Tab-separated table of C-alpha atoms in Angstrom:
chain	number	residue	atom	x	y	z
A	63	MET	CA	199.140	109.418	158.820
A	64	GLU	CA	195.896	110.681	160.359
A	65	LYS	CA	196.154	111.627	164.018
A	66	LYS	CA	193.001	111.218	166.056
A	67	MET	CA	191.850	114.146	168.171
A	68	ASP	CA	191.989	113.983	171.955
A	69	THR	CA	189.236	111.755	173.421
A	70	LEU	CA	188.489	114.236	176.209
A	71	THR	CA	187.701	116.920	173.628
A	72	LEU	CA	185.624	114.628	171.439
A	73	GLY	CA	183.511	112.920	174.075
A	74	SER	CA	182.351	109.342	173.656
A	75	HIS	CA	179.275	109.933	171.468
A	76	ARG	CA	179.008	111.103	167.857
A	77	LEU	CA	175.322	111.110	166.938
A	78	VAL	CA	174.180	111.739	163.374
A	79	HIS	CA	170.871	113.601	163.448
A	80	LEU	CA	168.244	112.277	161.051
A	81	ASP	CA	165.451	114.812	160.684
A	82	LEU	CA	162.630	112.762	159.197
A	83	LYS	CA	159.998	115.519	159.139
A	84	GLY	CA	159.180	116.334	155.556
A	85	ALA	CA	161.599	113.850	154.004
A	86	PRO	CA	161.299	110.351	155.497
A	87	LEU	CA	163.693	107.957	153.813
A	88	ARG	CA	162.898	104.421	152.707
A	89	THR	CA	164.174	101.692	154.985
A	90	CYS	CA	166.261	100.260	152.138
A	91	TYR	CA	168.220	103.533	152.100
A	92	PHE	CA	169.115	103.104	155.767
A	93	GLU	CA	170.453	99.633	154.971
A	94	LYS	CA	173.042	101.297	152.747
A	95	LEU	CA	173.663	104.421	154.824
A	96	PHE	CA	174.073	103.126	158.378
A	97	PRO	CA	177.149	100.934	157.723
A	98	LEU	CA	178.845	103.961	156.120
A	99	LEU	CA	178.049	106.192	159.094
A	100	ARG	CA	179.782	103.703	161.356
A	101	THR	CA	182.770	103.569	159.006
A	102	TRP	CA	183.023	107.384	158.993
A	103	GLY	CA	183.127	107.511	162.792
A	104	ALA	CA	179.528	107.876	163.986
A	105	THR	CA	178.583	106.034	167.166
A	106	GLY	CA	174.843	106.601	167.059
A	107	LEU	CA	171.777	108.367	165.699
A	108	LEU	CA	169.701	111.256	166.992
A	109	LEU	CA	166.389	110.200	165.465
A	110	GLU	CA	163.724	112.892	165.075
A	111	TRP	CA	160.566	111.134	163.933
A	112	GLU	CA	157.941	113.885	164.279
A	113	ASP	CA	154.776	112.810	162.379
A	114	THR	CA	156.460	109.909	160.558
A	115	PHE	CA	156.303	107.877	163.782
A	116	PRO	CA	153.550	105.217	164.017
A	117	TYR	CA	151.692	106.714	166.968
A	118	ASN	CA	148.567	104.767	167.885
A	119	ARG	CA	145.462	104.844	170.081
A	120	GLU	CA	144.759	108.380	171.319
A	121	LEU	CA	147.696	109.759	169.317
A	122	SER	CA	146.904	108.066	166.000
A	123	PRO	CA	145.769	111.317	164.272
A	124	ILE	CA	149.273	112.823	164.496
A	125	GLY	CA	151.398	109.928	163.270
A	126	SER	CA	151.837	107.740	160.236
A	127	ASN	CA	148.757	105.721	161.266
A	128	GLY	CA	146.514	108.776	161.067
A	129	PRO	CA	143.858	109.202	158.357
A	130	SER	CA	145.392	112.479	157.162
A	131	SER	CA	149.036	111.523	157.620
A	132	LEU	CA	151.758	111.354	154.995
A	133	ALA	CA	151.708	108.184	152.949
A	134	SER	CA	155.470	108.102	153.464
A	135	GLY	CA	155.293	107.733	157.253
A	136	TYR	CA	156.575	104.532	158.842
A	137	SER	CA	154.595	101.529	159.980
A	138	VAL	CA	155.449	99.839	163.283
A	139	GLN	CA	157.271	97.137	161.331
A	140	GLU	CA	159.269	99.662	159.307
A	141	ALA	CA	160.217	101.690	162.376
A	142	GLY	CA	161.335	98.502	164.113
A	143	HIS	CA	163.361	97.544	161.053
A	144	ILE	CA	165.153	100.918	161.098
A	145	LEU	CA	166.115	100.366	164.732
A	146	GLN	CA	167.277	96.827	163.956
A	147	ILE	CA	169.497	98.057	161.110
A	148	ALA	CA	171.021	100.656	163.427
A	149	GLY	CA	171.655	98.037	166.105
A	150	ASP	CA	173.234	95.644	163.622
A	151	CYS	CA	175.606	98.439	162.579
A	152	GLY	CA	176.563	99.237	166.156
A	153	LEU	CA	174.774	102.591	166.171
A	154	ALA	CA	173.062	103.583	169.411
A	155	VAL	CA	169.732	105.366	168.927
A	156	VAL	CA	168.639	108.488	170.801
A	157	PRO	CA	165.037	109.366	169.891
A	158	LEU	CA	164.064	113.040	169.883
A	159	VAL	CA	160.480	114.004	170.743
A	160	GLN	CA	159.404	117.619	171.037
A	161	THR	CA	157.631	118.488	174.285
A	162	PHE	CA	157.344	122.305	174.378
A	163	GLY	CA	158.212	124.179	171.177
A	164	HIS	CA	158.092	122.983	167.546
A	165	MET	CA	154.863	121.120	168.207
A	166	GLU	CA	153.022	122.125	165.044
A	167	PHE	CA	152.656	118.483	164.020
A	168	ILE	CA	150.349	118.016	167.018
A	169	LEU	CA	148.831	121.417	167.666
A	170	LYS	CA	147.670	121.800	164.059
A	171	HIS	CA	145.010	119.158	164.743
A	172	ASP	CA	141.613	120.223	166.033
A	173	GLU	CA	141.856	117.691	168.887
A	174	TRP	CA	144.743	119.616	170.444
A	175	ARG	CA	144.206	123.129	169.135
A	176	SER	CA	143.104	124.319	172.575
A	177	LEU	CA	146.558	123.478	173.957
A	178	ARG	CA	148.278	126.249	171.998
A	179	GLU	CA	149.859	128.999	174.077
A	180	VAL	CA	148.677	131.494	171.449
A	181	GLU	CA	145.644	130.394	169.451
A	182	ALA	CA	146.975	131.690	166.121
A	183	PHE	CA	150.333	129.902	166.417
A	184	PRO	CA	150.613	126.092	166.633
A	185	SER	CA	154.304	126.010	167.557
A	186	SER	CA	154.285	126.277	171.376
A	187	ILE	CA	152.201	124.274	173.807
A	188	CYS	CA	150.717	125.889	176.938
A	189	PRO	CA	152.445	124.601	180.084
A	190	SER	CA	149.493	125.676	182.257
A	191	ASN	CA	146.784	123.719	180.436
A	192	PRO	CA	145.846	120.608	182.485
A	193	ARG	CA	145.713	118.516	179.271
A	194	THR	CA	149.288	119.351	178.251
A	195	LEU	CA	151.249	117.065	180.557
A	196	PRO	CA	149.072	113.987	179.856
A	197	LEU	CA	149.619	114.551	176.116
A	198	VAL	CA	153.390	114.861	176.543
A	199	LYS	CA	153.439	111.734	178.690
A	200	SER	CA	151.592	109.820	175.968
A	201	LEU	CA	154.109	110.961	173.361
A	202	ILE	CA	157.030	109.875	175.521
A	203	ARG	CA	155.416	106.562	176.471
A	204	GLN	CA	154.856	105.517	172.862
A	205	ILE	CA	158.311	106.624	171.760
A	206	VAL	CA	160.049	104.753	174.591
A	207	ASN	CA	157.962	101.622	174.077
A	208	LEU	CA	159.212	101.333	170.498
A	209	HIS	CA	162.835	101.970	171.557
A	210	PRO	CA	163.395	99.327	174.236
A	211	ASP	CA	167.201	99.483	174.292
A	212	ILE	CA	167.805	103.244	174.560
A	213	GLN	CA	169.873	104.938	177.261
A	214	TYR	CA	169.045	108.552	176.351
A	215	LEU	CA	165.894	110.437	175.409
A	216	HIS	CA	165.995	113.928	173.857
A	217	ILE	CA	162.931	115.996	174.786
A	218	GLY	CA	163.632	118.964	172.464
A	219	SER	CA	162.290	122.079	174.241
A	220	ASP	CA	164.058	124.606	172.012
A	221	GLU	CA	162.756	127.806	170.444
A	222	VAL	CA	159.625	128.170	172.552
A	223	TRP	CA	158.628	131.328	170.731
A	224	HIS	CA	155.393	131.858	172.656
A	225	LEU	CA	155.795	131.568	176.409
A	226	GLY	CA	153.800	133.166	179.217
A	227	LEU	CA	151.259	134.771	176.888
A	228	CYS	CA	147.928	133.064	177.590
A	229	SER	CA	145.827	134.444	180.444
A	230	VAL	CA	146.728	131.660	182.882
A	231	CYS	CA	150.456	131.697	182.057
A	232	THR	CA	150.532	135.493	182.326
A	233	LYS	CA	149.135	135.302	185.877
A	234	ARG	CA	151.538	132.500	186.833
A	235	ALA	CA	154.540	134.426	185.515
A	236	ALA	CA	153.435	137.576	187.327
A	237	ALA	CA	153.013	135.678	190.595
A	238	SER	CA	156.466	134.079	190.413
A	239	LYS	CA	159.608	135.995	191.326
A	240	TYR	CA	161.296	134.279	188.378
A	241	GLY	CA	158.652	135.151	185.781
A	242	LYS	CA	158.650	133.267	182.490
A	243	SER	CA	161.838	131.424	183.404
A	244	ALA	CA	159.873	129.619	186.109
A	245	LEU	CA	157.179	128.634	183.583
A	246	TYR	CA	159.776	127.079	181.320
A	247	LEU	CA	161.724	125.256	184.039
A	248	GLU	CA	158.642	123.956	185.859
A	249	HIS	CA	157.337	122.405	182.630
A	250	ILE	CA	160.711	120.777	181.912
A	251	LEU	CA	160.945	119.490	185.492
A	252	ALA	CA	157.448	117.989	185.354
A	253	ILE	CA	158.395	116.079	182.194
A	254	ALA	CA	161.812	115.059	183.508
A	255	GLN	CA	160.427	113.845	186.841
A	256	TYR	CA	157.843	111.734	185.022
A	257	ILE	CA	160.588	110.162	182.882
A	258	GLN	CA	162.821	109.586	185.897
A	259	GLU	CA	160.023	107.895	187.841
A	260	THR	CA	158.756	105.808	184.914
A	261	TYR	CA	162.040	105.044	183.170
A	262	PRO	CA	164.774	105.477	185.815
A	263	TYR	CA	167.421	104.082	183.442
A	264	LEU	CA	166.972	106.935	180.950
A	265	LYS	CA	169.143	110.043	180.804
A	266	ILE	CA	167.351	113.142	179.495
A	267	ILE	CA	168.773	115.597	176.931
A	268	ILE	CA	167.327	119.010	176.043
A	269	TRP	CA	168.384	121.763	173.637
A	270	ASP	CA	170.090	124.545	175.573
A	271	ASP	CA	168.951	127.775	173.869
A	272	MET	CA	166.114	128.533	176.301
A	273	LEU	CA	168.519	128.096	179.234
A	274	ARG	CA	171.079	130.614	178.005
A	275	SER	CA	169.217	133.672	179.263
A	276	ILE	CA	168.184	132.144	182.596
A	277	ASP	CA	170.300	133.268	185.561
A	278	LEU	CA	172.541	130.793	187.325
A	279	GLN	CA	170.668	131.243	190.611
A	280	ILE	CA	167.335	130.352	189.000
A	281	LEU	CA	168.775	127.227	187.388
A	282	ASN	CA	170.281	126.083	190.674
A	283	GLU	CA	167.163	126.775	192.721
A	284	HIS	CA	165.142	124.581	190.364
A	285	TYR	CA	167.756	121.768	190.534
A	286	ILE	CA	167.487	121.427	186.768
A	287	GLY	CA	170.987	119.920	186.574
A	288	LYS	CA	169.776	116.917	188.556
A	289	TYR	CA	167.373	115.947	185.791
A	290	VAL	CA	168.590	116.966	182.326
A	291	GLU	CA	171.721	117.267	180.212
A	292	PRO	CA	171.859	120.316	177.912
A	293	MET	CA	172.902	120.011	174.275
A	294	VAL	CA	174.565	123.317	173.351
A	295	TRP	CA	173.834	124.003	169.700
A	296	HIS	CA	175.582	126.490	167.446
A	297	TYR	CA	175.859	126.189	163.677
A	298	ASN	CA	177.868	129.221	162.546
A	299	PRO	CA	181.355	129.070	161.013
A	300	ARG	CA	184.471	130.484	162.629
A	301	ASP	CA	184.048	134.090	161.442
A	302	ASN	CA	180.732	134.583	163.271
A	303	PHE	CA	180.777	131.838	165.879
A	304	ALA	CA	179.759	133.384	169.208
A	305	LEU	CA	178.398	131.666	172.283
A	306	PRO	CA	177.288	133.861	175.198
A	307	ILE	CA	180.134	135.008	177.423
A	308	GLY	CA	180.376	132.908	180.566
A	309	LEU	CA	178.185	130.119	179.181
A	310	TRP	CA	180.625	127.338	180.009
A	311	ASP	CA	181.208	128.590	183.541
A	312	LYS	CA	177.463	128.806	184.174
A	313	TYR	CA	176.600	125.434	182.662
A	314	SER	CA	179.490	123.608	184.334
A	315	THR	CA	178.222	124.884	187.703
A	316	VAL	CA	174.720	123.540	187.064
A	317	PHE	CA	175.097	120.498	184.812
A	318	PRO	CA	177.498	117.603	185.436
A	319	ASN	CA	177.065	116.353	181.850
A	320	ILE	CA	176.964	118.454	178.674
A	321	TRP	CA	176.578	117.768	174.940
A	322	ILE	CA	177.117	120.002	171.927
A	323	ALA	CA	175.493	120.081	168.480
A	324	THR	CA	177.089	121.001	165.169
A	325	ALA	CA	175.482	121.011	161.713
A	326	PHE	CA	176.378	119.246	158.470
A	327	LYS	CA	173.338	120.564	156.580
A	328	GLY	CA	170.160	122.578	157.040
A	329	ALA	CA	171.754	125.553	158.785
A	330	THR	CA	172.511	128.015	155.983
A	331	GLY	CA	169.006	128.887	154.805
A	332	SER	CA	165.543	127.367	154.777
A	333	THR	CA	165.585	127.020	150.963
A	334	GLN	CA	169.179	125.870	150.495
A	335	HIS	CA	169.511	123.197	147.781
A	336	ILE	CA	172.960	121.766	148.539
A	337	PRO	CA	175.221	122.309	151.568
A	338	VAL	CA	177.974	124.911	151.620
A	339	ILE	CA	180.511	122.362	152.852
A	340	ARG	CA	183.162	124.918	153.801
A	341	HIS	CA	180.656	126.544	156.169
A	342	HIS	CA	180.033	123.251	157.954
A	343	ILE	CA	183.693	122.258	158.107
A	344	SER	CA	184.468	125.633	159.662
A	345	ASN	CA	181.678	125.119	162.206
A	346	HIS	CA	183.247	121.824	163.302
A	347	GLU	CA	186.750	123.245	163.395
A	348	LYS	CA	185.602	126.127	165.586
A	349	TRP	CA	183.718	123.786	167.896
A	350	LEU	CA	186.893	121.755	168.390
A	351	GLU	CA	188.764	124.934	169.291
A	352	GLU	CA	185.975	125.928	171.690
A	353	LEU	CA	186.051	122.564	173.409
A	354	ALA	CA	189.825	122.528	173.655
A	355	ILE	CA	189.565	125.706	175.754
A	356	HIS	CA	186.491	124.974	177.861
A	357	VAL	CA	185.873	121.217	178.041
A	358	ASN	CA	188.042	120.809	181.144
A	359	LYS	CA	185.435	122.843	183.067
A	360	VAL	CA	182.822	120.125	182.490
A	361	HIS	CA	182.573	117.048	184.713
A	362	GLU	CA	181.765	114.907	181.676
A	363	PHE	CA	181.498	115.995	178.078
A	364	ARG	CA	179.188	113.418	176.523
A	365	GLY	CA	179.837	114.138	172.856
A	366	ALA	CA	178.330	115.772	169.796
A	367	ALA	CA	175.245	115.561	167.639
A	368	PHE	CA	175.846	116.309	163.954
A	369	THR	CA	172.532	117.907	163.014
A	370	GLY	CA	171.062	117.817	159.530
A	371	TRP	CA	167.785	119.697	159.393
A	372	SER	CA	165.264	118.864	156.660
A	373	ARG	CA	163.039	121.879	157.236
A	374	TYR	CA	163.043	124.611	159.842
A	375	ASP	CA	159.576	123.819	161.140
A	376	HIS	CA	156.596	121.671	160.232
A	377	TYR	CA	155.241	124.204	157.709
A	378	ALA	CA	158.557	125.320	156.201
A	379	THR	CA	159.890	124.465	152.756
A	380	MET	CA	162.417	121.680	152.364
A	381	CYS	CA	166.093	122.550	152.539
A	382	GLU	CA	168.949	120.210	151.510
A	383	LEU	CA	167.854	116.620	150.919
A	384	LEU	CA	170.014	114.153	152.835
A	385	PRO	CA	171.689	112.521	149.778
A	386	THR	CA	172.996	115.924	148.653
A	387	ALA	CA	174.636	116.315	152.071
A	388	ILE	CA	176.408	112.954	152.291
A	389	PRO	CA	179.788	114.445	151.221
A	390	SER	CA	179.380	117.181	153.844
A	391	LEU	CA	178.489	114.629	156.542
A	392	ALA	CA	181.413	112.335	155.684
A	393	LEU	CA	183.871	115.245	155.720
A	394	CYS	CA	182.496	116.704	158.962
A	395	LEU	CA	182.790	113.377	160.781
A	396	LYS	CA	186.366	112.969	159.579
A	397	VAL	CA	187.206	116.569	160.478
A	398	TRP	CA	185.825	115.973	163.964
A	399	LEU	CA	188.100	112.962	164.432
A	400	TYR	CA	191.236	114.013	162.585
A	401	GLY	CA	190.999	117.701	161.682
A	402	TYR	CA	190.809	119.068	158.166
A	403	SER	CA	193.664	118.545	155.733
A	404	GLU	CA	194.102	118.066	152.009
A	405	GLU	CA	194.881	114.421	152.709
A	406	THR	CA	191.634	113.903	154.631
A	407	HIS	CA	189.692	115.727	151.919
A	408	ALA	CA	191.260	113.582	149.197
A	409	GLN	CA	190.577	110.337	151.060
A	410	VAL	CA	186.911	111.179	151.625
A	411	ALA	CA	186.454	112.388	148.041
A	412	LYS	CA	187.964	109.189	146.641
A	413	SER	CA	185.842	106.975	148.890
A	414	LEU	CA	182.706	108.765	147.642
A	415	GLY	CA	183.667	108.333	143.984
A	416	TYR	CA	184.978	111.826	143.212
A	417	ILE	CA	187.807	110.690	140.971
A	418	ASP	CA	187.454	112.514	137.652
A	419	HIS	CA	185.731	115.528	139.251
A	420	PRO	CA	186.767	117.357	142.423
A	421	LEU	CA	184.631	117.446	145.547
A	422	HIS	CA	184.170	121.196	145.985
A	423	ILE	CA	183.714	122.571	149.495
A	424	ILE	CA	182.946	126.137	148.386
A	425	PRO	CA	180.290	127.085	145.792
A	426	GLN	CA	181.661	127.305	142.250
A	427	PRO	CA	180.504	129.623	139.454
A	428	ARG	CA	177.833	127.775	137.523
A	429	PRO	CA	177.329	125.966	135.285
A	430	ILE	CA	179.949	123.471	136.487
A	431	PRO	CA	180.999	119.982	135.311
A	432	ILE	CA	179.002	117.316	137.140
A	433	PRO	CA	180.320	113.863	138.084
A	434	SER	CA	178.471	110.620	137.517
A	435	ASN	CA	178.627	107.093	138.916
A	436	LEU	CA	179.535	108.154	142.436
A	437	LEU	CA	179.829	105.645	145.261
A	438	PHE	CA	177.486	106.786	148.032
A	439	PRO	CA	173.793	105.920	148.474
A	440	GLY	CA	171.509	108.448	146.833
A	441	TRP	CA	174.223	109.957	144.629
A	442	GLU	CA	171.728	110.105	141.759
A	443	ILE	CA	169.660	112.635	143.736
A	444	ALA	CA	172.756	114.667	144.555
A	445	VAL	CA	173.788	114.723	140.900
A	446	GLY	CA	170.241	115.542	139.813
A	447	MET	CA	170.221	118.558	142.119
A	448	GLU	CA	173.520	119.721	140.611
A	449	TRP	CA	172.000	119.459	137.120
A	450	PHE	CA	168.968	121.411	138.286
A	451	LEU	CA	171.144	124.211	139.655
A	452	ASN	CA	173.147	124.293	136.418
A	453	PHE	CA	169.961	124.622	134.348
A	454	LYS	CA	168.629	127.232	136.741
A	455	THR	CA	171.793	129.284	136.240
A	456	LYS	CA	171.643	128.896	132.465
A	457	PHE	CA	168.013	129.992	132.427
A	458	HIS	CA	168.804	133.003	134.608
A	459	ASN	CA	171.715	133.985	132.358
A	460	ILE	CA	169.465	133.845	129.302
A	461	VAL	CA	166.708	135.868	130.955
A	462	VAL	CA	169.041	138.684	132.019
A	463	SER	CA	171.127	138.722	128.832
A	464	ASP	CA	171.139	141.853	126.624
A	465	GLN	CA	169.993	139.864	123.600
A	466	TYR	CA	166.988	138.474	125.463
A	467	MET	CA	166.088	141.914	126.820
A	468	MET	CA	166.186	143.395	123.302
A	469	ILE	CA	163.883	140.663	122.010
A	470	LYS	CA	161.581	141.216	124.970
A	471	VAL	CA	161.426	144.978	124.333
A	472	GLU	CA	160.730	144.418	120.616
A	473	ASN	CA	157.903	142.018	121.432
A	474	MET	CA	156.454	144.500	123.894
A	475	GLN	CA	156.580	147.235	121.269
A	476	LYS	CA	154.813	145.005	118.746
A	477	ARG	CA	152.102	144.130	121.256
A	478	TRP	CA	151.709	147.806	122.176
A	479	SER	CA	151.404	148.834	118.512
A	480	PHE	CA	148.876	146.099	117.824
A	481	SER	CA	146.844	147.002	120.903
A	482	THR	CA	146.850	150.687	119.974
A	483	PHE	CA	145.730	149.887	116.432
A	484	SER	CA	142.942	147.617	117.688
A	485	LEU	CA	141.825	150.189	120.213
A	486	GLU	CA	141.658	153.016	117.654
A	487	LYS	CA	139.817	150.798	115.153
A	488	ASN	CA	137.253	149.789	117.778
A	489	ARG	CA	136.797	153.347	119.017
A	490	PHE	CA	136.196	154.872	115.556
A	491	PRO	CA	132.544	153.767	115.037
A	492	ILE	CA	131.727	154.719	118.622
A	493	ILE	CA	133.064	158.229	118.018
A	494	LEU	CA	131.036	158.455	114.811
A	495	GLY	CA	127.902	157.372	116.628
A	496	ILE	CA	128.361	160.035	119.254
A	497	CYS	CA	128.899	162.685	116.596
A	498	HIS	CA	125.721	161.744	114.778
């Protein structure tokens, strides 16, 4: 009999992250997926729209309404339908909109190129530019308007690779006793105060990585804990899982409410084809151990986001497509609730249609037998990717085989002999001409 983990450790929210940048799914796929997510234990969605969102008016160039946008972006009607499906399935929606780093989808456009912190890099926006805050406010306003029933808004703010580098930011950092930390926190506070004034019912979430290196005193003096809730993300498995020493003590002093983020896909390489499920299970197991030790330090542990990245940034290649990661997601949700066991594994595998073939959680030597007629939405894509990897392995084995190398050498020798013969034949009359 499955025993559910302690509620204090788990928190009350289990958000499945849908990273729509680069791989927006059809609405009919959500109709099949969302009921399963609820069955597997999810309570909501962390929805990262990026440029698939139907921005309009002054923001229309960056969204699915734009003239140069992806044809696969969502219309207002389609976006509303996605939210309706989620609501019908009892899944709360937390939209994620980037407001500091990872803003390539905006800063690549000529209209906003001048807002880059470093002209050559479109990832980070300049917090000192007077046009930055109005742009961020517009983004937030349009996102919130299309999500009327939300309680939380995630404002991103992770991996701000270029901070305090433009001429104005350099002077501001030099004039502040807290340097670049002040630049970061003041930008976050300006955004958070706008949200609090305009939408007082909303709670604000940010990624925590930029906060990790900021001293406790600086965080407290900026009263950042009054405005935002950090989401502590870490995607490594047990053998190299390492949060900064003292992180929980520092955060619990500053922030009354804390989230964490795991990963079920998109965290083992930017060109990964299918998830290494054992890696992700181990990540969840280690997170549970971490929380069991430290969660009592936190006033309220909100819960977890199960992240599934589609690509590492706006210009990056695609990593695992969502259908290939459905087994990993189902197992990770079950592991979070009940822990990993052979019984849990078998139950999930059977529910997904792995009856005649095992559901492997560690990579197997290829080529491997591939199942068919599975029971989860998009299984055809998952199976197709397995076939592709089998053929890729077979091709590689042929190319590096001794027999192939011998044939290749023989062909090279033939071409070399033919070329030499042709060269000598062509040179002969020239030599004669010179001699005459």
